[in-house]
CSV table of C-alpha atoms and ligand atoms in Angstrom, one decimal:
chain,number,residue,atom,x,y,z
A,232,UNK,CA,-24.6,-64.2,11.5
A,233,UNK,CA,-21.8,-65.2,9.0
A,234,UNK,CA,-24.6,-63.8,6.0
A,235,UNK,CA,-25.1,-60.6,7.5
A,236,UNK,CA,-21.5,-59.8,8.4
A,237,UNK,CA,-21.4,-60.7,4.0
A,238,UNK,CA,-24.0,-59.2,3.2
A,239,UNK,CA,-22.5,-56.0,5.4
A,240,UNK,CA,-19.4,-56.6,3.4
A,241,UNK,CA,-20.7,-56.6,0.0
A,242,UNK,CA,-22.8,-53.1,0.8
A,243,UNK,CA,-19.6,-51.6,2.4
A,244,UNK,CA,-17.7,-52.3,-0.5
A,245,UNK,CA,-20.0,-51.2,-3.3
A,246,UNK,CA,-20.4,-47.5,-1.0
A,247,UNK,CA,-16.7,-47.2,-0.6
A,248,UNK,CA,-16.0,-47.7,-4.4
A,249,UNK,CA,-18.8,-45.4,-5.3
A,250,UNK,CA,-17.8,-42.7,-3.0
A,251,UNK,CA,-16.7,-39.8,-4.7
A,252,UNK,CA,-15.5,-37.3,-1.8
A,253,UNK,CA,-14.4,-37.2,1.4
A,254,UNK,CA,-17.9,-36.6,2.3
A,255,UNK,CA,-19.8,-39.4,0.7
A,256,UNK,CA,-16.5,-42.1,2.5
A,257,UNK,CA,-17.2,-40.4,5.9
A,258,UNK,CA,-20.9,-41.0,5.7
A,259,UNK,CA,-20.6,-44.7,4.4
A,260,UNK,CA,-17.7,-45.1,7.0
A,261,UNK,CA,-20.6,-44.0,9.5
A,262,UNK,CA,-23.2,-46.2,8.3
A,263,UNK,CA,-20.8,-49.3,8.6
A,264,UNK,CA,-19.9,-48.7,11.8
A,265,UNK,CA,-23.8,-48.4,12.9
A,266,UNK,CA,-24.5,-51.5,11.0
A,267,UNK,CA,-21.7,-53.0,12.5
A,268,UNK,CA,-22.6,-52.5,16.0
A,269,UNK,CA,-26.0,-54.0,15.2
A,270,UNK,CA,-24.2,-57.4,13.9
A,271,UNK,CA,-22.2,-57.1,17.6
A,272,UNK,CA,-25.0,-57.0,19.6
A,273,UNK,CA,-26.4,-60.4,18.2
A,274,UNK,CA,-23.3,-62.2,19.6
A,275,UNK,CA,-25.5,-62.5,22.8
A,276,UNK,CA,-27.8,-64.9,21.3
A,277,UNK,CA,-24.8,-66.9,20.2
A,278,UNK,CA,-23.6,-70.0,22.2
A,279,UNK,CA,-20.7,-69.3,24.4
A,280,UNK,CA,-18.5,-71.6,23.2
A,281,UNK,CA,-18.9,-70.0,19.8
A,282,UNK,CA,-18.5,-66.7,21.0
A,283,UNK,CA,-14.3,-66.6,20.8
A,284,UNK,CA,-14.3,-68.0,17.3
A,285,UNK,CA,-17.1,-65.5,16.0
A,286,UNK,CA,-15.2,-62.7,17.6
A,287,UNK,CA,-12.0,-63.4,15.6
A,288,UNK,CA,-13.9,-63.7,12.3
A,289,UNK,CA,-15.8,-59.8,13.2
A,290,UNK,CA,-12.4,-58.1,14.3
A,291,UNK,CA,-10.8,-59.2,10.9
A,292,UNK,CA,-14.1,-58.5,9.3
A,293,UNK,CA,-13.5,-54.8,10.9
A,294,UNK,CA,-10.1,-54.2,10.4
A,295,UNK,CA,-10.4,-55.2,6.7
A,296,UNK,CA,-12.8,-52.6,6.0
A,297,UNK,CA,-11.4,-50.3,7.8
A,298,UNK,CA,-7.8,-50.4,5.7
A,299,UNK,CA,-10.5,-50.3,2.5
A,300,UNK,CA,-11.5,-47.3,4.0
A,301,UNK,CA,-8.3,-45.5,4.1
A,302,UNK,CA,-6.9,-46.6,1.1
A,303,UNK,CA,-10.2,-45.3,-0.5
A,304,UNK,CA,-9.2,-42.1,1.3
A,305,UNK,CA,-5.9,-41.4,0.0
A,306,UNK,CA,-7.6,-42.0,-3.5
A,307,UNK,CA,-10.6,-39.7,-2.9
A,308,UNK,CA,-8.2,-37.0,-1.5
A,309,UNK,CA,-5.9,-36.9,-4.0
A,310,UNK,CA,-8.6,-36.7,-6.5
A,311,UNK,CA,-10.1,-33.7,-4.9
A,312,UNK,CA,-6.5,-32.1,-4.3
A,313,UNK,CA,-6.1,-32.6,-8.4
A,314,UNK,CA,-10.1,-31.0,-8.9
A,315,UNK,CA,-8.9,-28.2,-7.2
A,316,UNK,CA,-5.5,-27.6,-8.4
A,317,UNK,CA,-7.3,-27.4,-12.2
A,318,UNK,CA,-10.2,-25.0,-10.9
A,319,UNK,CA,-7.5,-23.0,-9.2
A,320,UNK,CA,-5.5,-23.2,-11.8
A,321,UNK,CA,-4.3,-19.4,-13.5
A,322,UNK,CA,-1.9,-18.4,-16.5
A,323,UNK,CA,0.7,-16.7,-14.8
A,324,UNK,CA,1.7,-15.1,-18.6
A,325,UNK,CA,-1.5,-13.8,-19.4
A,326,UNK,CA,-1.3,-9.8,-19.5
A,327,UNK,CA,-2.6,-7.7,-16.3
A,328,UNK,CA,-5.2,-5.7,-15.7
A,329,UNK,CA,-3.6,-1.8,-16.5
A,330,UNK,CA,-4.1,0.2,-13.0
A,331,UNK,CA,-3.8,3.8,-13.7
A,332,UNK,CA,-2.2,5.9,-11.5
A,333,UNK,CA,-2.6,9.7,-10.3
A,334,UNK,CA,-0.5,12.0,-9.8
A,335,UNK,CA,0.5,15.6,-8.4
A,336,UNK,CA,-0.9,18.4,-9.4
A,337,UNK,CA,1.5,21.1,-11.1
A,338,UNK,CA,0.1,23.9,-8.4
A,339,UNK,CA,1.4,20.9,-5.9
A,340,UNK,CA,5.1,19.7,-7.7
A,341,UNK,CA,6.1,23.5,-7.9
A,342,UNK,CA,4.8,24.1,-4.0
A,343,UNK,CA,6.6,21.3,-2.8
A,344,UNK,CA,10.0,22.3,-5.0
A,345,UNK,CA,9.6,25.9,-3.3
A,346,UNK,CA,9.6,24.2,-0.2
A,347,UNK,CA,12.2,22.1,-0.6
A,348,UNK,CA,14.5,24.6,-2.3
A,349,UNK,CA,13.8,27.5,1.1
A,350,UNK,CA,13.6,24.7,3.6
A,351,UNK,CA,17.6,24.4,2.0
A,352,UNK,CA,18.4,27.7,3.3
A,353,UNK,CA,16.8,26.8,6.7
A,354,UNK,CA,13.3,28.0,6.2
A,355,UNK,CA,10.3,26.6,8.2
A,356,UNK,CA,6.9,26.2,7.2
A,357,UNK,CA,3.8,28.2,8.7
A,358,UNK,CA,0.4,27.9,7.4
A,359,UNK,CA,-1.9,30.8,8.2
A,360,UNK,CA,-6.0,31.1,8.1
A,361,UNK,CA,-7.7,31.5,4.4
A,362,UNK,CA,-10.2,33.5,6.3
A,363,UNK,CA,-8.4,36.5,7.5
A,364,UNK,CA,-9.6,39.7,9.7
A,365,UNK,CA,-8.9,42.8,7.9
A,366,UNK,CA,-6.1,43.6,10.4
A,367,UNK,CA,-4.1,40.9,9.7
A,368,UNK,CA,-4.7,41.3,6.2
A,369,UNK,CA,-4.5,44.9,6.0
A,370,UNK,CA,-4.2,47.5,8.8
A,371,UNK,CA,-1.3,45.4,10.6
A,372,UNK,CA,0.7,45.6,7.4
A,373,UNK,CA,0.7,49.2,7.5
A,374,UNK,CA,-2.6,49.0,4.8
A,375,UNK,CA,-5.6,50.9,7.4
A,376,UNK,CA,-8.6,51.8,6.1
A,377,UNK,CA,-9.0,54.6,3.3
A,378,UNK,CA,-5.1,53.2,2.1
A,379,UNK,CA,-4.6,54.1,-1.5
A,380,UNK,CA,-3.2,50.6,-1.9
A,381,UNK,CA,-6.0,48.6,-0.8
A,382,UNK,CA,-7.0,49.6,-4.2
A,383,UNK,CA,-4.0,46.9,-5.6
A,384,UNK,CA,-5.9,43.9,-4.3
A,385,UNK,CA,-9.7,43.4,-4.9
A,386,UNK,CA,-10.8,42.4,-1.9
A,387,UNK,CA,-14.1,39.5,-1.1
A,388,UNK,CA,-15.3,40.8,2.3
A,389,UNK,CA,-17.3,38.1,4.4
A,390,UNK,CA,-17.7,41.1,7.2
A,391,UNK,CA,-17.1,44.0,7.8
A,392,UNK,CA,-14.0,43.1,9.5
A,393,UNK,CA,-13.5,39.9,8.0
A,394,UNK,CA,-12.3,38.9,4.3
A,395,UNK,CA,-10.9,35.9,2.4
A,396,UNK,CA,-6.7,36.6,2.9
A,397,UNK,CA,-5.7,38.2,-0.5
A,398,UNK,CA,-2.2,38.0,0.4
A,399,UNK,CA,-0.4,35.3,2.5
A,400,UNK,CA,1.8,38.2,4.3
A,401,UNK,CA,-0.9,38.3,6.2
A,402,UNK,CA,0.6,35.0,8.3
A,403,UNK,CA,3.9,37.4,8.5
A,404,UNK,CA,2.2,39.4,11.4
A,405,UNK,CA,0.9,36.2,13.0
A,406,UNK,CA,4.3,35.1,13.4
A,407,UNK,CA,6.1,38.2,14.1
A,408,UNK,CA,3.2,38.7,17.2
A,409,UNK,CA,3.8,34.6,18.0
A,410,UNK,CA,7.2,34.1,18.0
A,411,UNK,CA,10.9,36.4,18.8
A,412,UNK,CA,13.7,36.6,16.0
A,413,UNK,CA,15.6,34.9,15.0
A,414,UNK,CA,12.6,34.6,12.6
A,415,UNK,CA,12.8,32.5,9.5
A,416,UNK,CA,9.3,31.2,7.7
A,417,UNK,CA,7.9,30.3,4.5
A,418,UNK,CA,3.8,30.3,4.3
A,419,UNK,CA,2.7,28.7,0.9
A,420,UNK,CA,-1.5,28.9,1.0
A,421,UNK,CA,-4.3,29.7,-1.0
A,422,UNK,CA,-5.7,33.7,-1.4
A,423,UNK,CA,-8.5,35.1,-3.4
A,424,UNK,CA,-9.3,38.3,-5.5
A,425,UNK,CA,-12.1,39.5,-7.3
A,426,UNK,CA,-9.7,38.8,-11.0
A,427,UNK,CA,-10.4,36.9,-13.8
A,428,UNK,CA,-8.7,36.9,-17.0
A,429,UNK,CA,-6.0,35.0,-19.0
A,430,UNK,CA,-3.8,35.4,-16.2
A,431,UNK,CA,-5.6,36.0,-12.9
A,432,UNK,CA,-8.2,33.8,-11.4
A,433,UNK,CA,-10.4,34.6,-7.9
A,434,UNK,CA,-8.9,31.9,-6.3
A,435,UNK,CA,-4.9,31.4,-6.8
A,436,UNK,CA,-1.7,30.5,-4.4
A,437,UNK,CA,0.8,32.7,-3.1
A,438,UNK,CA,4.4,31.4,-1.0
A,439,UNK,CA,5.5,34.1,1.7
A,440,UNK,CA,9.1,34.3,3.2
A,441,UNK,CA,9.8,36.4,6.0
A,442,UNK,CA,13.4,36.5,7.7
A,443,UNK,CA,13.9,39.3,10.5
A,444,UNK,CA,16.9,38.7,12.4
A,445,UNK,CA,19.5,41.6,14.2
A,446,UNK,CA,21.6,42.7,11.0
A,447,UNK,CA,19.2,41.7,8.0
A,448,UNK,CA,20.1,43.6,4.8
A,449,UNK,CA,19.1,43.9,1.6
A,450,UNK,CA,22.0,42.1,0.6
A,451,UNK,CA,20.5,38.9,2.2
A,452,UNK,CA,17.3,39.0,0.2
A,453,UNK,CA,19.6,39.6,-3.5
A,454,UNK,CA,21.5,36.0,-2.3
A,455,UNK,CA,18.6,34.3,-1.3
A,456,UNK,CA,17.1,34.8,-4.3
A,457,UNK,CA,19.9,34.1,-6.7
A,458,UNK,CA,19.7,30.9,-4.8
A,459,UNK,CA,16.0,30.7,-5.6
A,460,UNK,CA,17.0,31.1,-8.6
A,461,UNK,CA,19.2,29.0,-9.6
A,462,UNK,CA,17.9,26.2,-8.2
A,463,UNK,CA,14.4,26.5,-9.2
A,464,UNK,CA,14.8,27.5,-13.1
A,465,UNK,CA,18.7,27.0,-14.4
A,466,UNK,CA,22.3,27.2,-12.9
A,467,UNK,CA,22.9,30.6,-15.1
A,468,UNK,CA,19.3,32.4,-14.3
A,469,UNK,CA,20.2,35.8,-12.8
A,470,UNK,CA,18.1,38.2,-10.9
A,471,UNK,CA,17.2,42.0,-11.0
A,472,UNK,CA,15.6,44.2,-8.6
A,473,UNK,CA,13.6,47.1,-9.3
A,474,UNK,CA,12.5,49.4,-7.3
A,475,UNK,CA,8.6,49.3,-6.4
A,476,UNK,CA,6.6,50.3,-3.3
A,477,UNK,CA,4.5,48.0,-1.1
A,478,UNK,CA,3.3,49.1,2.1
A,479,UNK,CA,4.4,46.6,4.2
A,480,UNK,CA,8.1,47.2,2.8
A,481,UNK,CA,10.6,49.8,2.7
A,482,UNK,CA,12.2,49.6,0.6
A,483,UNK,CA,10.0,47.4,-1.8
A,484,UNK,CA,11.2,46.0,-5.1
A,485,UNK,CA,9.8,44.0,-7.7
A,486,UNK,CA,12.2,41.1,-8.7
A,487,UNK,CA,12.8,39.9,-12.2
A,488,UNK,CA,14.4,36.3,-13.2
A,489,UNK,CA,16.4,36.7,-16.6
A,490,UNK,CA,14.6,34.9,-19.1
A,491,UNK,CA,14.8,31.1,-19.3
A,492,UNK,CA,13.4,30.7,-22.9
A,493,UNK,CA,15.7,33.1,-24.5
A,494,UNK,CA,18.4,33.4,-22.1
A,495,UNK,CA,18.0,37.1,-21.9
A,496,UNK,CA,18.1,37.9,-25.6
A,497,UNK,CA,15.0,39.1,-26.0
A,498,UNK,CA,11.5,36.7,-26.8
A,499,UNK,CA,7.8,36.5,-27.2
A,500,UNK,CA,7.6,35.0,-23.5
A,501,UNK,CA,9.7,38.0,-21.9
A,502,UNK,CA,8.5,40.6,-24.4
A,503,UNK,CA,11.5,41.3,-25.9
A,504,UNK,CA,13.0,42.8,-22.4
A,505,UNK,CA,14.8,39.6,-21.5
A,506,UNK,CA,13.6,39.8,-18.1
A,507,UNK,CA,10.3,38.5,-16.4
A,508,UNK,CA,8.8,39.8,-13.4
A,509,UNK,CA,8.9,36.8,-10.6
A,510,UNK,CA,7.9,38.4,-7.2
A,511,UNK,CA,7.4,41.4,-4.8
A,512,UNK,CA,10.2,42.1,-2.1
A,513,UNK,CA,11.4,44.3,0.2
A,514,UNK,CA,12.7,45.1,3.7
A,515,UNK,CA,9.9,44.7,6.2
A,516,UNK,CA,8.5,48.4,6.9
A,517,UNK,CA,9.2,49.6,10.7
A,518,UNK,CA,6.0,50.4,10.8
A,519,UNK,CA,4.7,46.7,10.6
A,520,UNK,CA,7.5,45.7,12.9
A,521,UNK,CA,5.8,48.1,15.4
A,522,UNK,CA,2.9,46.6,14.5
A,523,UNK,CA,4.2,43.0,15.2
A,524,UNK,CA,5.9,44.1,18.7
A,525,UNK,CA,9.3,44.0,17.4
A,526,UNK,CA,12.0,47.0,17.9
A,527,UNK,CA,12.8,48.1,14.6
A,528,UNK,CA,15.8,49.7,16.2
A,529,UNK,CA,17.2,46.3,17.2
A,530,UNK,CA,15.8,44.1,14.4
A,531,UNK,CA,15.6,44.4,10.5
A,532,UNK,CA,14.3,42.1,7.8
A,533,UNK,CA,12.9,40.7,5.0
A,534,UNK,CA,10.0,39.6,3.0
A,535,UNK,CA,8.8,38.2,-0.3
A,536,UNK,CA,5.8,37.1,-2.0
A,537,UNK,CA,5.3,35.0,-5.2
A,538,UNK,CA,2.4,33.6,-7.0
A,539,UNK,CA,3.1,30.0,-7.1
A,540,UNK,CA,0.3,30.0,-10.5
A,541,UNK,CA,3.1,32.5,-12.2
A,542,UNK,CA,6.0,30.1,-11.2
A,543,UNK,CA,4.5,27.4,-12.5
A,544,UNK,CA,3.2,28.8,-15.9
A,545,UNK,CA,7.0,30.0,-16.5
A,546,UNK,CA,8.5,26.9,-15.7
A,547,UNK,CA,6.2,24.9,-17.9
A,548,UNK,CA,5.1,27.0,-20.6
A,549,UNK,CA,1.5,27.0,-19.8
A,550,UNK,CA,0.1,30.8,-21.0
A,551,UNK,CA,-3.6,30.3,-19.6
A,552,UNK,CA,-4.0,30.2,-15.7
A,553,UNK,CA,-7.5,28.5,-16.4
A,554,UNK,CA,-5.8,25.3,-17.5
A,555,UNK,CA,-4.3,24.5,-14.1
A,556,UNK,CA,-7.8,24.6,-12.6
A,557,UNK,CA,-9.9,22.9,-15.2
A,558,UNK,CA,-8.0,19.6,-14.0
A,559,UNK,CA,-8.2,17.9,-17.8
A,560,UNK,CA,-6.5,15.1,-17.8
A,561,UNK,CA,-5.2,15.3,-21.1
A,562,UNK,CA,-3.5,18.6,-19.5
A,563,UNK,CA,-2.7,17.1,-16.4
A,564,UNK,CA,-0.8,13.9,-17.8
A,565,UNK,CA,1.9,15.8,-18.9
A,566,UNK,CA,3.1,16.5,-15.6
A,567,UNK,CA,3.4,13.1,-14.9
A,568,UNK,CA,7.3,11.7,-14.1
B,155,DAH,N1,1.7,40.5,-0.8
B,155,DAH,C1,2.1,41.0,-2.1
B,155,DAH,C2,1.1,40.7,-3.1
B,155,DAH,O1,0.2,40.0,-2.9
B,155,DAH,C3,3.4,40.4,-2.5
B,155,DAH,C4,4.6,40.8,-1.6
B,155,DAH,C5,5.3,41.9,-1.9
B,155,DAH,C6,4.8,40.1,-0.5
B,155,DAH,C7,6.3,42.3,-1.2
B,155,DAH,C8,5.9,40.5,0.3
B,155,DAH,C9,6.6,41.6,0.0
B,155,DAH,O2,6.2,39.9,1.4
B,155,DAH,O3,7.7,42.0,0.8
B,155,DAH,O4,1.1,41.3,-4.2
């Protein structure tokens, strides 16, 4: 008995010193404990009298090993906490890994500066349908069929009746027909013509304003847009307004910015007139109040339309409209803050 509990011993210790993980001492822990059991169960065949003393001599026998055990614990663990600290390890000073980042695109800044500039002057956003019905487009605004100035916009039909919008005033009639004045809107959105060249493309973006309120002048319009002014370009720009003629307005105007490369001196940019043409305006014709279901007798107002493109391209400099669809990066970088 004594020789197999040393024997036991001697095979216990050599596994516990040669266990390298926590695995390898849980397994040899299990194997001792078997083979200790088996040593146990031959205490039947001993004589009573020499059970007591034989019992003494395996409890030591266990605990011993058992405090080997742990103590080769605390060693294995620690030498797997170090393993992994190492293969863990990183170099917080090495240089990251560069993530580049997008950003908006000009069409986008100069949409969201509109915005934020009319929303100022208490302006709410409506968003009308790309695909339009010529009504809404057209005949509503006091444009019906055989109109000498559907000749101004070249239209893509989809219909007969229907067309892509080429002109976001066609959201003003939605509204008027949708809503009583007070009225007080912006409509920013995209609108198509059959135009290409250095300065017009088939697919571009217009912002609408439409006020119409009991006592709107044209007064209102001239102070709004200084506003606009101002606080889109520079503190001194000024504004001039011309006469012009749109159907859906009377009177209509065409509205010129003084220049903000030469200050109104005279450039290349402005042509030498020290003035460049912005946007369309005018007060909203009767007729297209009619239209809309409001009494023209009780209710004036007005309406504007700009190309946000042409904003753009004067504020930065850019003299091809093509540019601000070809989405080059090398282009679009520059409009990064
Ligand atoms: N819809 C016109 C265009 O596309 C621009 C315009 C002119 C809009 C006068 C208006 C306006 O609201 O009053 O050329």
């Amino acid at each position: 008995m004594k020789q197999k509990i040393e024997n036991l011993r001697l095979e216990t210790e050599a596994a516990i010193a040669g266990a390298e993980s926590g695995r390898a001492l849980y397994e040899a822990k299990m194997k001792f404990q078997a083979s200790l059991k088996e040593v146990m169960s031959g205490m039947k065949d001993l004589a009573k009298e020499e059970r007591p003393a034989f019992g003494k001599i395996v409890n030591e026998f266990k605990q011993t090993m058992e405090s080997a055990f742990e103590e080769r614990a605390i060693v294995v663990r620690q030498k797997e906490m170090e393993e992994k600290y190492r293969s863990e390890q990183i170099d917080v000073t090495m240089p990251g890994k560069r993530v580049v980042s997008g950003a908006l695109h000009p069409i986008t800044v100069v949409k969201n500066e509109l915005i934020d500039v009319f929303a100022g002057m208490g302006f709410k956003v409506f968003e009308g349908p790309e695909i339009e019905t010529d009504y809404y487009n057209f005949t509503a605004l006091n444009t019906p069929k055989d109109h000498p100035a559907r000749d101004m916009q070249d239209t893509f039909y989809l219909a007969e009746n229907l067309l892509l919008r080429t002109q976001t005033s066609a959201g003003q009639v939605r509204v008027m027909e949708s809503g009583k004045p007070p009225i007080k809107i912006l409509s920013p959105g995209r609108v198509f013509r059959s135009d290409d060249d250095a300065t017009h493309s088939p697919m571009f973006h217009q912002m609408e304003g439409l006020v119409v309120d009991k006592g709107i002048t044209l007064c209102d319009l001239q102070g709004m847009l200084a506003e606009f002014a101002r606080k889109m370009f520079t503190s001194s720009t000024k504004v001039r307004l011309r006469p012009s003629y749109f159907p859906f307005t009377e009177p209509s105007v065409e509205v010129d910015l003084s220049c903000s490369e030469c200050g109104g001196k005279g450039c290349r940019l402005c042509k030498g007139t020290g003035w460049i043409e912005v946007l369309g305006a005018g007060m909203v014709n009767r007729r297209v109040l009619e239209n809309c279901g409001v009494d023209p007798d009780v209710y004036t107002g007005f309406a504007f339309g700009m190309g946000i493109e042409r904003i753009a391209m004067l504020k930065y400099g850019v003299n091809n409209i093509k540019t601000l669809f070809e989405n080059d990066v090398r282009f679009l970088k520059q409009f990064k803050d």
